[in-house]
Coordinates of C-alpha atoms and ligand atoms in Angstrom, one line a residue:
X116 CA 90.6 -21.4 19.5
X117 CA 89.2 -25.0 20.1
X118 CA 90.1 -24.5 23.9
X119 CA 88.3 -21.2 24.0
X120 CA 85.2 -22.8 22.4
X121 CA 85.2 -25.7 24.8
X122 CA 85.5 -23.4 27.8
X123 CA 82.5 -21.4 26.5
X124 CA 80.5 -24.6 26.1
X125 CA 81.4 -25.9 29.6
X126 CA 80.5 -22.6 31.1
X127 CA 77.2 -22.6 29.3
X128 CA 76.3 -26.1 30.6
X129 CA 77.3 -25.0 34.1
X130 CA 75.1 -21.9 33.9
X131 CA 72.1 -23.9 32.6
X132 CA 72.4 -26.4 35.3
X133 CA 72.7 -23.7 37.9
X134 CA 69.5 -22.0 36.6
X135 CA 67.4 -25.1 36.1
X136 CA 64.2 -25.4 38.0
X137 CA 62.9 -28.9 37.8
X138 CA 59.4 -29.1 39.5
X139 CA 57.3 -31.7 41.3
X140 CA 53.6 -31.6 41.3
X141 CA 52.0 -33.9 44.0
X142 CA 48.6 -35.2 44.2
X143 CA 46.2 -38.1 44.7
X144 CA 44.2 -37.1 41.4
X145 CA 41.1 -39.0 42.3
X146 CA 40.3 -38.2 39.6
X147 CA 42.6 -35.9 37.5
X148 CA 40.4 -32.9 36.7
X149 CA 40.5 -29.6 34.9
X150 CA 41.9 -27.8 37.8
X151 CA 44.8 -30.3 38.0
X152 CA 45.2 -29.8 34.2
X153 CA 45.5 -26.0 34.4
X154 CA 48.1 -26.4 37.1
X155 CA 50.2 -28.8 34.8
X156 CA 49.9 -26.3 31.9
X157 CA 51.2 -23.5 34.3
X158 CA 54.0 -25.6 35.5
X159 CA 55.0 -26.9 32.1
X160 CA 55.6 -23.2 31.3
X161 CA 57.6 -22.4 34.3
X162 CA 59.7 -25.3 34.8
X163 CA 62.6 -27.2 33.0
X164 CA 61.4 -30.7 34.0
X165 CA 57.9 -31.6 35.1
X166 CA 57.6 -34.5 37.5
X167 CA 53.9 -35.6 38.5
X168 CA 53.8 -37.7 41.6
X169 CA 50.7 -39.9 42.0
X170 CA 50.3 -39.8 45.7
X171 CA 48.7 -42.5 48.0
X172 CA 49.5 -44.9 45.2
X173 CA 48.6 -48.0 47.3
X174 CA 45.0 -46.7 48.0
X175 CA 42.1 -47.6 45.8
X176 CA 38.5 -48.8 46.1
X177 CA 37.4 -46.3 48.8
X178 CA 34.9 -43.4 48.2
X179 CA 37.7 -40.9 48.7
X180 CA 40.2 -42.7 46.6
X181 CA 38.3 -44.9 44.2
X182 CA 40.9 -45.3 41.5
X183 CA 44.1 -47.4 41.5
X184 CA 47.5 -45.8 40.7
X185 CA 47.4 -47.5 37.3
X186 CA 44.0 -46.0 36.4
X187 CA 45.2 -42.6 37.5
X188 CA 48.3 -43.0 35.5
X189 CA 46.2 -43.8 32.4
X190 CA 43.9 -40.7 33.1
X191 CA 46.8 -38.4 33.4
X192 CA 49.0 -39.8 30.6
X193 CA 45.9 -39.7 28.1
X194 CA 44.8 -36.3 29.2
X195 CA 48.3 -34.8 28.7
X196 CA 48.6 -36.6 25.4
X197 CA 45.3 -34.9 24.2
X198 CA 47.0 -31.5 25.5
X199 CA 50.1 -32.2 23.5
X200 CA 52.2 -32.2 26.8
X201 CA 54.8 -34.7 26.2
X202 CA 57.9 -34.1 28.4
X203 CA 57.1 -35.2 31.9
X204 CA 57.8 -38.0 34.5
X205 CA 54.8 -39.8 36.0
X206 CA 55.7 -41.5 39.2
X207 CA 53.4 -43.5 41.7
X208 CA 54.3 -42.9 45.2
X209 CA 53.1 -44.9 48.1
X210 CA 52.3 -43.3 51.4
X211 CA 54.5 -44.0 54.4
X212 CA 53.0 -43.3 57.7
X213 CA 56.2 -41.8 59.2
X214 CA 56.0 -38.0 58.2
X215 CA 59.7 -37.3 59.3
X216 CA 61.1 -39.4 56.5
X217 CA 58.4 -38.9 53.7
X218 CA 60.4 -36.3 51.8
X219 CA 63.4 -38.6 51.7
X220 CA 61.1 -41.4 50.6
X221 CA 59.7 -39.1 47.7
X222 CA 63.1 -38.1 46.6
X223 CA 64.2 -41.7 46.3
X224 CA 61.3 -42.4 43.9
X225 CA 61.4 -39.4 41.4
X226 CA 64.2 -37.6 39.3
X227 CA 65.8 -34.6 41.0
X228 CA 63.7 -31.5 41.7
X229 CA 64.1 -28.0 43.2
X230 CA 60.5 -26.8 43.5
X231 CA 57.2 -28.3 44.8
X232 CA 53.8 -27.2 43.7
X233 CA 51.2 -27.9 46.3
X234 CA 48.4 -26.5 48.3
X235 CA 48.2 -29.4 50.7
X236 CA 49.2 -28.1 54.1
X237 CA 51.1 -31.1 55.3
X238 CA 52.9 -31.5 51.9
X239 CA 54.0 -27.9 52.0
X240 CA 55.1 -28.1 55.6
X241 CA 57.2 -31.3 55.1
X242 CA 59.0 -30.0 51.8
X243 CA 59.5 -26.4 53.2
X244 CA 61.2 -28.0 56.4
X245 CA 63.3 -30.0 54.1
X246 CA 64.6 -26.8 52.5
X247 CA 62.6 -27.1 49.2
X248 CA 61.2 -24.2 47.3
X249 CA 57.3 -24.6 47.7
X250 CA 55.0 -22.8 45.4
X251 CA 51.0 -22.7 46.1
X252 CA 49.3 -23.3 42.9
X253 CA 46.4 -21.0 42.2
X254 CA 43.1 -22.8 42.6
X255 CA 41.1 -22.8 39.4
X256 CA 37.2 -22.8 39.8
X257 CA 37.6 -24.9 42.9
X258 CA 33.9 -25.1 43.5
X259 CA 33.6 -27.4 40.7
X260 CA 37.2 -28.6 39.9
X261 CA 37.4 -30.6 43.0
X262 CA 37.8 -34.5 43.4
X263 CA 35.3 -34.4 46.2
X264 CA 32.7 -32.4 44.2
X265 CA 33.2 -34.7 41.0
X266 CA 32.8 -37.9 43.0
X267 CA 29.6 -36.5 44.7
X268 CA 28.2 -35.7 41.4
X269 CA 28.9 -39.2 40.1
X270 CA 27.0 -40.6 43.0
X271 CA 24.0 -38.1 42.5
X272 CA 23.8 -38.7 38.8
X273 CA 24.6 -35.0 38.1
X274 CA 27.0 -34.0 35.3
X275 CA 30.6 -34.4 36.1
X276 CA 32.0 -34.9 32.6
X277 CA 32.5 -31.1 32.0
X278 CA 35.0 -30.9 35.0
X279 CA 37.4 -33.5 33.7
X280 CA 39.5 -33.7 30.4
X281 CA 37.6 -35.8 27.9
X282 CA 40.3 -38.5 28.0
X283 CA 39.7 -38.9 31.9
X284 CA 36.0 -39.4 31.2
X285 CA 36.8 -42.0 28.6
X286 CA 39.0 -43.9 31.2
X287 CA 36.4 -43.7 33.8
X288 CA 33.8 -45.0 31.5
X289 CA 36.0 -47.8 30.4
X290 CA 36.5 -49.2 34.0
X291 CA 32.8 -48.4 34.9
X292 CA 34.1 -46.0 37.3
X293 CA 30.8 -44.3 38.3
X294 CA 29.2 -47.7 39.2
X295 CA 32.2 -48.5 41.3
X296 CA 32.0 -45.2 43.3
X297 CA 28.3 -45.6 43.8
X298 CA 28.7 -49.1 45.2
X299 CA 31.7 -48.0 47.5
X300 CA 29.5 -45.2 48.7
X301 CA 26.6 -47.6 49.4
X302 CA 28.9 -50.0 51.2
X303 CA 30.3 -47.3 53.4
X304 CA 33.9 -47.6 52.2
X305 CA 35.3 -44.4 53.4
X306 CA 38.7 -43.2 54.2
X307 CA 40.6 -39.8 54.8
X308 CA 40.7 -37.7 51.7
X309 CA 39.8 -34.3 50.2
Ligands
LIG283 P1 44.8 -33.7 45.3 O1 44.8 -34.6 44.2 O2 43.5 -33.4 46.1 O3 45.4 -32.3 44.8 C1 46.6 -32.2 44.1 C2 47.0 -30.8 44.0 O4 46.2 -30.2 43.1 C3 46.9 -30.0 45.4 O5 47.9 -29.1 45.5 C4 45.6 -29.3 45.2 O6 45.6 -28.1 46.0 C5 45.7 -28.9 43.8 N1 44.3 -28.7 43.2 C6 43.1 -29.3 43.5 N2 42.1 -28.7 42.9 C7 42.6 -27.7 42.2 C8 42.0 -26.6 41.4 N3 40.7 -26.6 41.1 N4 42.8 -25.8 40.9 C9 44.1 -25.7 41.2 N5 44.7 -26.7 42.0 C10 44.0 -27.6 42.5 O7 46.0 -34.4 46.2 P2 46.5 -34.0 47.6 O8 45.6 -34.7 48.8 O9 47.1 -32.6 47.8 O10 47.7 -35.2 47.5 C11 48.8 -35.1 48.5 C12 49.4 -36.4 48.5 O11 50.7 -36.4 49.2 C13 48.5 -37.5 49.1 O12 48.7 -38.6 48.3 C14 49.1 -37.7 50.4 O13 48.8 -39.0 51.0 C15 50.6 -37.5 50.1 N6 51.3 -37.2 51.5 C16 51.7 -38.4 52.1 C17 52.5 -38.3 53.2 C18 53.0 -39.5 54.0 O14 52.7 -40.5 53.4 N7 53.8 -39.5 54.9 C19 52.7 -37.1 53.8 C20 52.2 -35.9 53.2 C21 51.5 -36.0 52.0

């Protein structure tokens, strides 16, 4: 009887391992906004483990990438705490300018995953070519829930707070983020970004 039970338990654990879908969401999150939050909510329902990779972790203090990886880490973890989402891994990932080995680089930095959520064409291509399942995440209210739009609004003095989780606005206020972005814009600190 004990042997039968242990065989059944073994089978169940093998089955659940087989059926697991652990998911990676990659983004720069400059800043983390309500569109990103919707995607996280969706993935949290669809996946066993949720891994969030904070991309371009080495870049900060430019108009397109104003916030450091640490500041973005704080924005995301506080916003998800506010949402009651507790089970996830949050991993900063620096860019390497050699696309052919970028997927291996990401794999070496995060727990195992089977599916990647992204709309970024290059990210999609690199993970598809490496044999990963890639899901496009639906775009929520893209005209407003967009890092570029939110940063432009900050510079123009328009309302941006309603497009980010409350916790994110608090982190941005605590580091005087709007002033930073305005000054970076005035100084012409540009780089490639969305
Ligand atoms: P992002 O923060 O702009 O977007 C993150 C994800 O959220 C994207 O899939 C985007 O489509 C989605 N999103 C944005 N607004 C949304 C909305 N309103 N509703 C739903 N989804 C929304 O980040 P990104 O530019 O896609 O980040 C990709 C990262 O991967 C960058 O850091 C990039 O440098 C990195 N990367 C690096 C290499 C390399 O170094 N070799 C190669 C490829 C990609």
